[in-house]
Coordinates of C-alpha atoms in Angstrom, one line a residue:
M737 CA 110.0 95.2 65.2
A738 CA 112.5 98.4 66.9
P739 CA 110.5 102.4 66.8
S740 CA 112.3 104.1 63.7
G741 CA 115.0 105.9 65.0
T742 CA 116.4 103.7 67.1
T743 CA 119.1 100.7 66.9
P744 CA 118.8 97.2 68.3
A745 CA 120.2 96.3 70.8
P746 CA 123.2 94.2 69.4
P747 CA 122.7 90.2 70.1
C748 CA 125.4 89.2 73.9
P749 CA 128.0 86.6 73.1
E750 CA 128.5 85.4 76.6
A751 CA 124.7 84.3 76.9
P752 CA 123.9 82.6 80.1
F753 CA 126.9 84.8 81.8
C754 CA 125.5 88.2 80.7
R755 CA 121.9 88.6 82.1
R756 CA 120.4 91.3 83.8
S757 CA 120.2 91.3 87.7
I758 CA 117.1 88.6 88.5
R759 CA 115.9 88.7 92.3
F760 CA 113.4 85.7 93.2
G761 CA 111.5 86.0 96.7
A762 CA 109.0 87.7 96.4
G763 CA 107.4 88.8 99.1
F764 CA 110.4 88.5 101.1
R765 CA 109.6 92.5 103.1
L766 CA 105.9 91.0 104.6
R767 CA 106.9 87.8 105.0
R768 CA 110.1 89.3 107.2
S769 CA 108.2 91.9 109.2
L770 CA 105.7 89.4 110.3
V771 CA 108.4 86.8 111.4
V772 CA 110.0 89.9 113.0
V773 CA 107.1 91.1 114.9
G774 CA 106.1 87.2 115.9
W775 CA 109.6 86.8 117.2
L776 CA 108.6 90.0 119.6
L777 CA 105.3 88.2 120.8
V778 CA 107.2 85.2 122.2
P779 CA 108.4 86.8 125.4
G780 CA 105.2 88.7 125.9
L781 CA 103.5 85.6 126.0
L782 CA 105.8 84.1 128.1
L783 CA 105.9 87.0 130.8
L784 CA 102.2 87.8 130.2
G785 CA 102.4 83.4 131.3
A786 CA 104.3 83.9 134.2
R787 CA 102.3 87.4 135.0
M788 CA 98.7 85.3 134.9
H789 CA 99.9 82.1 136.3
N790 CA 98.2 80.1 133.3
P791 CA 99.9 77.7 131.6
I792 CA 98.0 78.5 127.7
H793 CA 100.8 81.5 127.4
F794 CA 103.6 79.0 127.3
I795 CA 101.8 76.6 125.2
S796 CA 101.2 79.6 122.7
A797 CA 104.7 81.2 122.6
I798 CA 106.4 77.1 122.4
L799 CA 103.7 76.9 119.2
L800 CA 104.6 80.8 117.2
T801 CA 108.3 79.3 118.2
V802 CA 107.4 75.7 116.2
A803 CA 105.9 77.8 113.5
L804 CA 108.5 80.7 113.0
W805 CA 111.9 78.6 113.1
P806 CA 112.0 77.2 109.8
V807 CA 110.4 80.6 108.3
T808 CA 113.5 82.5 110.2
T809 CA 115.8 80.1 109.4
R810 CA 115.4 78.8 105.4
S811 CA 113.1 81.6 103.8
G812 CA 115.4 84.0 102.2
E813 CA 115.7 85.9 98.8
I814 CA 118.5 85.1 95.5
L815 CA 119.6 87.3 93.9
W816 CA 120.7 86.0 90.5
E817 CA 123.5 88.3 88.5
G818 CA 125.4 86.8 85.4
P819 CA 128.1 84.3 86.8
T820 CA 127.5 84.9 90.8
I821 CA 124.5 83.7 93.1
S822 CA 124.0 85.8 96.7
V823 CA 121.5 84.5 99.1
R824 CA 119.8 86.7 101.6
R825 CA 118.4 85.2 104.6
F826 CA 118.3 88.2 107.0
W827 CA 119.8 91.3 106.2
R828 CA 122.7 91.0 104.0
F829 CA 123.5 88.9 101.0
V830 CA 125.6 86.4 100.9
P831 CA 127.4 85.1 97.7
L832 CA 127.2 81.3 97.2
D833 CA 130.7 79.8 95.8
A834 CA 130.0 77.2 92.6
D835 CA 130.3 74.4 95.2
W836 CA 127.7 75.3 98.0
V837 CA 124.5 73.9 95.8
E838 CA 123.8 70.2 95.4
A839 CA 120.8 70.5 94.4
A840 CA 117.6 73.0 93.7
V841 CA 113.9 72.4 91.9
V842 CA 111.1 75.0 91.6
T843 CA 108.3 73.2 93.0
P844 CA 104.9 72.4 91.4
P845 CA 102.4 75.5 91.7
I846 CA 100.2 75.0 94.5
L847 CA 97.7 77.7 95.0
K848 CA 99.0 79.4 92.2
R849 CA 102.2 80.4 93.8
Q850 CA 106.1 78.1 93.3
S851 CA 109.1 78.5 95.3
L852 CA 113.0 77.9 94.1
V853 CA 114.7 75.5 97.1
L854 CA 118.2 75.3 96.7
K855 CA 119.7 72.8 99.4
L856 CA 123.3 73.7 100.3
K857 CA 125.7 71.3 101.2
R858 CA 126.6 72.8 104.6
P859 CA 124.5 75.3 106.0
L860 CA 124.2 79.1 105.4
H861 CA 122.7 80.8 109.0
L862 CA 121.0 77.7 110.6
S863 CA 120.2 75.9 107.7
R864 CA 121.2 74.0 104.8
Y865 CA 117.7 75.0 102.8
V866 CA 117.4 77.9 100.6
Y867 CA 113.3 78.8 100.0
C868 CA 111.8 82.1 98.1
R869 CA 108.5 82.5 96.7
L870 CA 108.4 83.3 92.8
S871 CA 106.4 85.6 91.2
P872 CA 104.6 85.1 88.3
G873 CA 107.0 86.6 86.2
T874 CA 110.8 84.7 87.6
V875 CA 109.2 81.1 87.1
C876 CA 110.7 81.1 83.4
D877 CA 114.1 82.4 84.8
A878 CA 114.3 80.2 87.7
W879 CA 114.0 76.8 86.0
A880 CA 116.9 78.4 83.7
L881 CA 119.2 79.2 86.6
V882 CA 118.1 75.1 87.5
H883 CA 118.9 74.3 84.2
E884 CA 122.1 76.0 83.6
R885 CA 123.5 75.6 86.8
D886 CA 123.2 71.3 86.4
W887 CA 121.4 71.4 90.1
E888 CA 118.9 68.9 89.3
P889 CA 118.3 66.7 92.7
G890 CA 120.0 63.7 91.1
A891 CA 121.6 64.6 87.8
K892 CA 125.5 64.3 87.6
P893 CA 127.1 68.0 86.4
G894 CA 128.4 67.9 82.5
H895 CA 126.0 64.4 81.7
D896 CA 123.2 65.7 79.4
K897 CA 119.4 63.9 80.7
P898 CA 117.6 60.9 78.1

């Protein structure tokens, strides 16, 4: 019930396209800063290994690179503003065309965390996948985005599933 003296907002005639701006990608800044610190450690480990003539530092640098590569190239943020979808991988948001996304899925909860995963038809900044962690308040919005755009894996655009 609206407080007295205020008028309720009129319903939106263009229902799905006049949404508020929704940003998917909880913890993106912390994850990105940890990735930067990790990449700064790699040359330090290589220099230390060369100086000490110890192969364990080289092995550590290789293992750190293997762990950092998927997080660097695939994690990001997704911004949904009405009809437009933008993806941020590194520093800025890049708008996606409607035909760029091949499929999308919201992962089941694992350790109380869910993610939105987009599979792109062509690579965007070194990867065809975009992973972003969902905060609990955006899970339903992520499902709405996937279903509204017919991005379910194996779904035919414009066809309802039985």
